[in-house]
Amino acid sequence: MKTTIIALALLFSITIEAQTDPKIYDIVDAVSEDRLRNDVKKLADFGTRHTLSDTLSETRGIGAARRWIKSEFDKISSNCNDCLEVFYQKDLVEKGTNQRIVKDVMVVNVVAIQRGTKYPNRYIIMSGDIDSRVSDPTDYTTDSPGANDNATGMAGAMEASRVLSQYKFENSIVYVGLSGEEQGLFGGQGLAKYAKENEWEIIGVLNNDMIGNITGVDGVVDNRTFRIFSEPITTDITDPKTLARQARSRRFYGGEVDGISRQLARYVHKTTKTYMPEMNPMMVYRLDRFGRGGHHRPFNDQGFAGIRIMEAHENYTQQHQDIRIENGINYGDTFEHVNFPYCKKLTAVNAITMASLASAPPSPKEVGIGGVVEASAKFKWNKVEGAKGYKIYWRDTTSPTWDNSRYVGDISEFTLEGIVIDNYFFGISAVGENGHESLVVFPNKIFR
């Protein structure tokens, strides 16, 4: 009898481990290359979307662009029985705030919220940037189509909203166009502050910045690889005693590469390899490209999980460049350089990640680990609403991804027999009735 029970438990564990959701494959298929192409073309045709550009014209400048984006979100909402809450979120940035703000400007974001049925105040966010620029960051009149940087990310957020608005999710999803990125990440700062003030519980931010180029300046052509940038640990703690305590804990127990943004990056990697195995997600252990930044950073600064998803191979002749031909090279971020089959793939990566997280229960907040000088690793965690069970993950200390796991059912403590705590890093996720998992939580307590 005992053998039978063990066998059934093992079978159930394998079933849970192998379970996939058919609707996620449907979401991949529903992303439209044609709609992405049309949206990028429309955005590029506004001439310039510089943060300080014209706001009165109906056909040119950032004002016309953001009004069009809002009108598209409104249309999408009307097609799903008003399922989106669409609004502008804005902040005044005064002249001289930095060298790129040469006049007072209202930085305006376009926000569309698809409210969750069970956890309306828990949010997974996909962002793209509305604004564009040429070589001189203060030149707000010259043509700056910004087709790849970043009409592709903006179009991706809009297309994700068209696809996912046809479904209902337990958690809320936010699709947003952020402004002021090229002038100093002002749109992200404004929305991150807004989220903090309104006590949003943010699951994670997927910042999409350039998702349409496959031909690198180095000559590499690659339509399957993309990069996921994530900072290692949260950076919002400033109290010296807390920082010292955390540093001491990481020194003895690990966790220096296991912050919440890094867990979000691993989630994107795992979801992509499960549902889009032809893709090659490349996790980069850095906040952003070397010495540069993106619109996930302001959310990180507020203590939220946030990552950047982008192409693997950049072409610098098409970024932040005046449109020209020089030495036989076509400079400028123009429409014809965008690869839309690739843009579709990265939009789908975002859509399936958001659909999975929006379908999952919350993560355990407290995860304890024990097993010092023992032949087994021990765990205790708090149960969460909506979880059918929990999954223990572990990996080699040098591995970037969670490579081993065990589903353990609806319990709150478990011992992994024969797994020596010294040799691995561990984490716990919550699993919902539908099989979708929360983000993994690295242990935050030690017990003996």
PDB file of C-alpha atoms in Angstrom, residues 200-399:
ATOM      1  CA  TRP A 200       0.459  48.986  -6.265  1.00  0.00           C
ATOM      2  CA  GLU A 201       1.807  45.513  -5.595  1.00  0.00           C
ATOM      3  CA  ILE A 202       3.969  45.081  -8.667  1.00  0.00           C
ATOM      4  CA  ILE A 203       4.817  41.510  -9.644  1.00  0.00           C
ATOM      5  CA  GLY A 204       7.274  42.710 -12.247  1.00  0.00           C
ATOM      6  CA  VAL A 205       8.001  45.188 -15.037  1.00  0.00           C
ATOM      7  CA  LEU A 206       8.905  44.023 -18.545  1.00  0.00           C
ATOM      8  CA  ASN A 207      10.597  46.993 -20.205  1.00  0.00           C
ATOM      9  CA  ASN A 208      10.809  46.525 -23.969  1.00  0.00           C
ATOM     10  CA  ASP A 209      13.326  48.791 -25.629  1.00  0.00           C
ATOM     11  CA  MET A 210      14.337  47.862 -29.191  1.00  0.00           C
ATOM     12  CA  ILE A 211      12.815  44.514 -30.131  1.00  0.00           C
ATOM     13  CA  GLY A 212      12.992  44.693 -33.923  1.00  0.00           C
ATOM     14  CA  ASN A 213      16.592  44.401 -35.146  1.00  0.00           C
ATOM     15  CA  ILE A 214      18.306  41.142 -36.147  1.00  0.00           C
ATOM     16  CA  THR A 215      21.391  42.447 -38.009  1.00  0.00           C
ATOM     17  CA  GLY A 216      24.093  43.630 -35.645  1.00  0.00           C
ATOM     18  CA  VAL A 217      26.757  46.214 -36.332  1.00  0.00           C
ATOM     19  CA  ASP A 218      29.188  43.315 -35.810  1.00  0.00           C
ATOM     20  CA  GLY A 219      27.756  41.529 -38.855  1.00  0.00           C
ATOM     21  CA  VAL A 220      25.858  38.867 -36.915  1.00  0.00           C
ATOM     22  CA  VAL A 221      22.340  38.072 -38.142  1.00  0.00           C
ATOM     23  CA  ASP A 222      20.206  36.330 -35.527  1.00  0.00           C
ATOM     24  CA  ASN A 223      16.400  36.191 -35.407  1.00  0.00           C
ATOM     25  CA  ARG A 224      16.044  33.966 -32.342  1.00  0.00           C
ATOM     26  CA  THR A 225      18.293  35.281 -29.591  1.00  0.00           C
ATOM     27  CA  PHE A 226      17.221  38.091 -27.274  1.00  0.00           C
ATOM     28  CA  ARG A 227      18.686  39.565 -24.125  1.00  0.00           C
ATOM     29  CA  ILE A 228      17.149  39.829 -20.652  1.00  0.00           C
ATOM     30  CA  PHE A 229      18.941  42.399 -18.494  1.00  0.00           C
ATOM     31  CA  SER A 230      18.371  42.271 -14.736  1.00  0.00           C
ATOM     32  CA  GLU A 231      20.061  43.726 -11.699  1.00  0.00           C
ATOM     33  CA  PRO A 232      21.241  41.172  -9.091  1.00  0.00           C
ATOM     34  CA  ILE A 233      19.576  42.516  -5.939  1.00  0.00           C
ATOM     35  CA  THR A 234      17.211  45.334  -5.006  1.00  0.00           C
ATOM     36  CA  THR A 235      18.828  48.744  -4.639  1.00  0.00           C
ATOM     37  CA  ASP A 236      16.129  50.699  -2.803  1.00  0.00           C
ATOM     38  CA  ILE A 237      17.468  50.009   0.709  1.00  0.00           C
ATOM     39  CA  THR A 238      19.486  52.936   2.096  1.00  0.00           C
ATOM     40  CA  ASP A 239      19.598  52.263   5.837  1.00  0.00           C
ATOM     41  CA  PRO A 240      23.262  51.449   6.674  1.00  0.00           C
ATOM     42  CA  LYS A 241      22.405  48.852   9.317  1.00  0.00           C
ATOM     43  CA  THR A 242      20.017  47.018   7.006  1.00  0.00           C
ATOM     44  CA  LEU A 243      22.563  47.102   4.195  1.00  0.00           C
ATOM     45  CA  ALA A 244      25.268  45.724   6.484  1.00  0.00           C
ATOM     46  CA  ARG A 245      22.966  42.969   7.724  1.00  0.00           C
ATOM     47  CA  GLN A 246      22.021  41.994   4.184  1.00  0.00           C
ATOM     48  CA  ALA A 247      25.661  42.020   3.056  1.00  0.00           C
ATOM     49  CA  ARG A 248      26.625  39.755   5.925  1.00  0.00           C
ATOM     50  CA  SER A 249      23.774  37.363   5.091  1.00  0.00           C
ATOM     51  CA  ARG A 250      24.770  37.192   1.423  1.00  0.00           C
ATOM     52  CA  ARG A 251      28.386  36.565   2.377  1.00  0.00           C
ATOM     53  CA  PHE A 252      27.545  33.464   4.384  1.00  0.00           C
ATOM     54  CA  TYR A 253      24.366  32.175   2.740  1.00  0.00           C
ATOM     55  CA  GLY A 254      24.405  33.469  -0.845  1.00  0.00           C
ATOM     56  CA  GLY A 255      21.779  35.495  -2.667  1.00  0.00           C
ATOM     57  CA  GLU A 256      24.020  38.006  -4.401  1.00  0.00           C
ATOM     58  CA  VAL A 257      22.483  36.991  -7.746  1.00  0.00           C
ATOM     59  CA  ASP A 258      19.003  36.125  -6.478  1.00  0.00           C
ATOM     60  CA  GLY A 259      17.125  39.389  -6.112  1.00  0.00           C
ATOM     61  CA  ILE A 260      13.552  39.822  -7.303  1.00  0.00           C
ATOM     62  CA  SER A 261      14.526  41.194 -10.719  1.00  0.00           C
ATOM     63  CA  ARG A 262      16.822  38.236 -11.319  1.00  0.00           C
ATOM     64  CA  GLN A 263      13.955  35.858 -10.451  1.00  0.00           C
ATOM     65  CA  LEU A 264      11.764  37.700 -12.969  1.00  0.00           C
ATOM     66  CA  ALA A 265      14.465  37.236 -15.615  1.00  0.00           C
ATOM     67  CA  ARG A 266      14.611  33.510 -14.857  1.00  0.00           C
ATOM     68  CA  TYR A 267      10.830  33.321 -15.155  1.00  0.00           C
ATOM     69  CA  VAL A 268      10.950  34.855 -18.644  1.00  0.00           C
ATOM     70  CA  HIS A 269      13.697  32.405 -19.570  1.00  0.00           C
ATOM     71  CA  LYS A 270      11.769  29.375 -18.307  1.00  0.00           C
ATOM     72  CA  THR A 271       8.435  30.428 -19.839  1.00  0.00           C
ATOM     73  CA  THR A 272      10.076  31.067 -23.197  1.00  0.00           C
ATOM     74  CA  LYS A 273      11.894  27.727 -23.237  1.00  0.00           C
ATOM     75  CA  THR A 274       8.649  25.947 -22.291  1.00  0.00           C
ATOM     76  CA  TYR A 275       6.315  27.508 -24.861  1.00  0.00           C
ATOM     77  CA  MET A 276       8.695  28.902 -27.510  1.00  0.00           C
ATOM     78  CA  PRO A 277      11.642  26.475 -27.440  1.00  0.00           C
ATOM     79  CA  GLU A 278      12.933  27.732 -30.777  1.00  0.00           C
ATOM     80  CA  MET A 279      13.891  31.013 -29.088  1.00  0.00           C
ATOM     81  CA  ASN A 280      17.187  31.607 -27.330  1.00  0.00           C
ATOM     82  CA  PRO A 281      16.717  33.814 -24.254  1.00  0.00           C
ATOM     83  CA  MET A 282      20.061  35.192 -23.107  1.00  0.00           C
ATOM     84  CA  MET A 283      20.203  36.313 -19.496  1.00  0.00           C
ATOM     85  CA  VAL A 284      22.676  39.133 -18.955  1.00  0.00           C
ATOM     86  CA  TYR A 285      23.762  39.668 -15.359  1.00  0.00           C
ATOM     87  CA  ARG A 286      23.733  43.459 -15.528  1.00  0.00           C
ATOM     88  CA  LEU A 287      21.154  46.213 -14.976  1.00  0.00           C
ATOM     89  CA  ASP A 288      21.403  47.240 -18.630  1.00  0.00           C
ATOM     90  CA  ARG A 289      23.937  47.563 -21.400  1.00  0.00           C
ATOM     91  CA  PHE A 290      27.382  48.692 -20.274  1.00  0.00           C
ATOM     92  CA  GLY A 291      27.084  52.167 -18.808  1.00  0.00           C
ATOM     93  CA  ARG A 292      23.603  52.726 -20.261  1.00  0.00           C
ATOM     94  CA  GLY A 293      20.099  52.602 -18.863  1.00  0.00           C
ATOM     95  CA  GLY A 294      16.448  51.914 -19.606  1.00  0.00           C
ATOM     96  CA  HIS A 295      12.985  52.481 -18.229  1.00  0.00           C
ATOM     97  CA  HIS A 296      13.005  49.484 -15.874  1.00  0.00           C
ATOM     98  CA  ARG A 297      15.600  51.223 -13.728  1.00  0.00           C
ATOM     99  CA  PRO A 298      13.223  53.747 -12.076  1.00  0.00           C
ATOM    100  CA  PHE A 299      11.062  50.821 -10.949  1.00  0.00           C
ATOM    101  CA  ASN A 300      14.126  49.048  -9.580  1.00  0.00           C
ATOM    102  CA  ASP A 301      14.978  52.250  -7.717  1.00  0.00           C
ATOM    103  CA  GLN A 302      11.580  52.041  -5.992  1.00  0.00           C
ATOM    104  CA  GLY A 303      12.183  48.420  -4.976  1.00  0.00           C
ATOM    105  CA  PHE A 304      10.121  46.759  -7.729  1.00  0.00           C
ATOM    106  CA  ALA A 305      11.199  43.829  -9.875  1.00  0.00           C
ATOM    107  CA  GLY A 306      11.990  45.031 -13.378  1.00  0.00           C
ATOM    108  CA  ILE A 307      13.948  43.800 -16.381  1.00  0.00           C
ATOM    109  CA  ARG A 308      14.796  44.892 -19.917  1.00  0.00           C
ATOM    110  CA  ILE A 309      13.911  42.680 -22.882  1.00  0.00           C
ATOM    111  CA  MET A 310      15.622  43.575 -26.136  1.00  0.00           C
ATOM    112  CA  GLU A 311      17.335  42.362 -29.278  1.00  0.00           C
ATOM    113  CA  ALA A 312      20.660  40.554 -28.942  1.00  0.00           C
ATOM    114  CA  HIS A 313      22.515  42.364 -31.719  1.00  0.00           C
ATOM    115  CA  GLU A 314      22.309  46.137 -31.955  1.00  0.00           C
ATOM    116  CA  ASN A 315      23.146  48.330 -34.918  1.00  0.00           C
ATOM    117  CA  TYR A 316      24.483  51.637 -33.646  1.00  0.00           C
ATOM    118  CA  THR A 317      24.243  53.298 -37.085  1.00  0.00           C
ATOM    119  CA  GLN A 318      20.475  53.141 -36.593  1.00  0.00           C
ATOM    120  CA  GLN A 319      20.317  54.422 -33.008  1.00  0.00           C
ATOM    121  CA  HIS A 320      20.160  58.103 -32.030  1.00  0.00           C
ATOM    122  CA  GLN A 321      21.341  59.143 -35.480  1.00  0.00           C
ATOM    123  CA  ASP A 322      20.448  61.964 -37.860  1.00  0.00           C
ATOM    124  CA  ILE A 323      19.062  60.477 -41.073  1.00  0.00           C
ATOM    125  CA  ARG A 324      21.857  60.646 -43.654  1.00  0.00           C
ATOM    126  CA  ILE A 325      24.168  58.684 -45.915  1.00  0.00           C
ATOM    127  CA  GLU A 326      27.802  58.839 -44.899  1.00  0.00           C
ATOM    128  CA  ASN A 327      30.630  56.762 -46.369  1.00  0.00           C
ATOM    129  CA  GLY A 328      28.041  54.571 -48.052  1.00  0.00           C
ATOM    130  CA  ILE A 329      26.232  53.835 -44.773  1.00  0.00           C
ATOM    131  CA  ASN A 330      22.551  54.654 -44.291  1.00  0.00           C
ATOM    132  CA  TYR A 331      22.264  56.227 -40.861  1.00  0.00           C
ATOM    133  CA  GLY A 332      18.981  56.650 -39.025  1.00  0.00           C
ATOM    134  CA  ASP A 333      16.343  54.633 -37.190  1.00  0.00           C
ATOM    135  CA  THR A 334      13.965  54.192 -40.108  1.00  0.00           C
ATOM    136  CA  PHE A 335      11.091  51.828 -40.808  1.00  0.00           C
ATOM    137  CA  GLU A 336      12.795  49.644 -43.408  1.00  0.00           C
ATOM    138  CA  HIS A 337      15.376  48.409 -40.890  1.00  0.00           C
ATOM    139  CA  VAL A 338      12.805  46.717 -38.608  1.00  0.00           C
ATOM    140  CA  ASN A 339      12.416  42.931 -38.822  1.00  0.00           C
ATOM    141  CA  PHE A 340       8.764  42.265 -38.013  1.00  0.00           C
ATOM    142  CA  PRO A 341       8.837  38.445 -37.716  1.00  0.00           C
ATOM    143  CA  TYR A 342      11.399  38.967 -34.928  1.00  0.00           C
ATOM    144  CA  CYS A 343       9.355  41.770 -33.362  1.00  0.00           C
ATOM    145  CA  LYS A 344       6.408  39.383 -33.317  1.00  0.00           C
ATOM    146  CA  LYS A 345       8.445  36.752 -31.497  1.00  0.00           C
ATOM    147  CA  LEU A 346       9.584  39.113 -28.756  1.00  0.00           C
ATOM    148  CA  THR A 347       6.072  40.510 -28.374  1.00  0.00           C
ATOM    149  CA  ALA A 348       4.869  36.920 -27.886  1.00  0.00           C
ATOM    150  CA  VAL A 349       7.593  36.359 -25.260  1.00  0.00           C
ATOM    151  CA  ASN A 350       6.145  39.270 -23.284  1.00  0.00           C
ATOM    152  CA  ALA A 351       2.545  38.179 -23.785  1.00  0.00           C
ATOM    153  CA  ILE A 352       3.072  34.611 -22.561  1.00  0.00           C
ATOM    154  CA  THR A 353       5.135  35.766 -19.590  1.00  0.00           C
ATOM    155  CA  MET A 354       2.414  38.202 -18.530  1.00  0.00           C
ATOM    156  CA  ALA A 355      -0.346  35.652 -19.128  1.00  0.00           C
ATOM    157  CA  SER A 356       1.492  33.093 -16.981  1.00  0.00           C
ATOM    158  CA  LEU A 357       2.237  35.471 -14.128  1.00  0.00           C
ATOM    159  CA  ALA A 358      -1.243  36.998 -14.269  1.00  0.00           C
ATOM    160  CA  SER A 359      -2.677  33.484 -13.919  1.00  0.00           C
ATOM    161  CA  ALA A 360      -0.504  32.531 -10.938  1.00  0.00           C
ATOM    162  CA  PRO A 361      -1.039  32.861  -7.185  1.00  0.00           C
ATOM    163  CA  PRO A 362       1.136  35.229  -5.146  1.00  0.00           C
ATOM    164  CA  SER A 363       4.633  34.137  -4.164  1.00  0.00           C
ATOM    165  CA  PRO A 364       5.308  33.017  -0.582  1.00  0.00           C
ATOM    166  CA  LYS A 365       6.622  35.997   1.368  1.00  0.00           C
ATOM    167  CA  GLU A 366       8.560  34.031   3.976  1.00  0.00           C
ATOM    168  CA  VAL A 367      10.805  31.154   2.952  1.00  0.00           C
ATOM    169  CA  GLY A 368      13.020  29.565   5.576  1.00  0.00           C
ATOM    170  CA  ILE A 369      15.884  27.165   4.939  1.00  0.00           C
ATOM    171  CA  GLY A 370      17.779  24.815   7.239  1.00  0.00           C
ATOM    172  CA  GLY A 371      19.990  21.759   7.098  1.00  0.00           C
ATOM    173  CA  VAL A 372      23.409  22.996   8.214  1.00  0.00           C
ATOM    174  CA  VAL A 373      25.856  20.059   8.691  1.00  0.00           C
ATOM    175  CA  GLU A 374      23.152  17.612   7.639  1.00  0.00           C
ATOM    176  CA  ALA A 375      22.635  15.369   4.616  1.00  0.00           C
ATOM    177  CA  SER A 376      19.338  17.030   3.709  1.00  0.00           C
ATOM    178  CA  ALA A 377      17.992  20.495   2.949  1.00  0.00           C
ATOM    179  CA  LYS A 378      14.945  21.632   4.946  1.00  0.00           C
ATOM    180  CA  PHE A 379      12.362  24.265   4.067  1.00  0.00           C
ATOM    181  CA  LYS A 380       9.487  26.114   5.694  1.00  0.00           C
ATOM    182  CA  TRP A 381       7.306  28.717   4.006  1.00  0.00           C
ATOM    183  CA  ASN A 382       4.036  30.574   4.496  1.00  0.00           C
ATOM    184  CA  LYS A 383       1.046  29.337   2.521  1.00  0.00           C
ATOM    185  CA  VAL A 384      -0.559  31.765   0.086  1.00  0.00           C
ATOM    186  CA  GLU A 385      -4.115  32.218  -1.121  1.00  0.00           C
ATOM    187  CA  GLY A 386      -4.907  30.425  -4.361  1.00  0.00           C
ATOM    188  CA  ALA A 387      -2.034  27.939  -4.228  1.00  0.00           C
ATOM    189  CA  LYS A 388      -2.774  24.292  -4.874  1.00  0.00           C
ATOM    190  CA  GLY A 389       0.764  23.394  -3.878  1.00  0.00           C
ATOM    191  CA  TYR A 390       4.366  24.493  -3.921  1.00  0.00           C
ATOM    192  CA  LYS A 391       7.492  23.696  -5.857  1.00  0.00           C
ATOM    193  CA  ILE A 392      11.023  23.576  -4.515  1.00  0.00           C
ATOM    194  CA  TYR A 393      13.713  24.625  -6.973  1.00  0.00           C
ATOM    195  CA  TRP A 394      17.440  24.139  -6.716  1.00  0.00           C
ATOM    196  CA  ARG A 395      20.452  24.711  -8.923  1.00  0.00           C
ATOM    197  CA  ASP A 396      24.230  24.526  -8.878  1.00  0.00           C
ATOM    198  CA  THR A 397      25.661  27.697  -7.360  1.00  0.00           C
ATOM    199  CA  THR A 398      27.240  28.569 -10.722  1.00  0.00           C
ATOM    200  CA  SER A 399      24.097  27.988 -12.812  1.00  0.00           C
TER     201      SER A 399
END
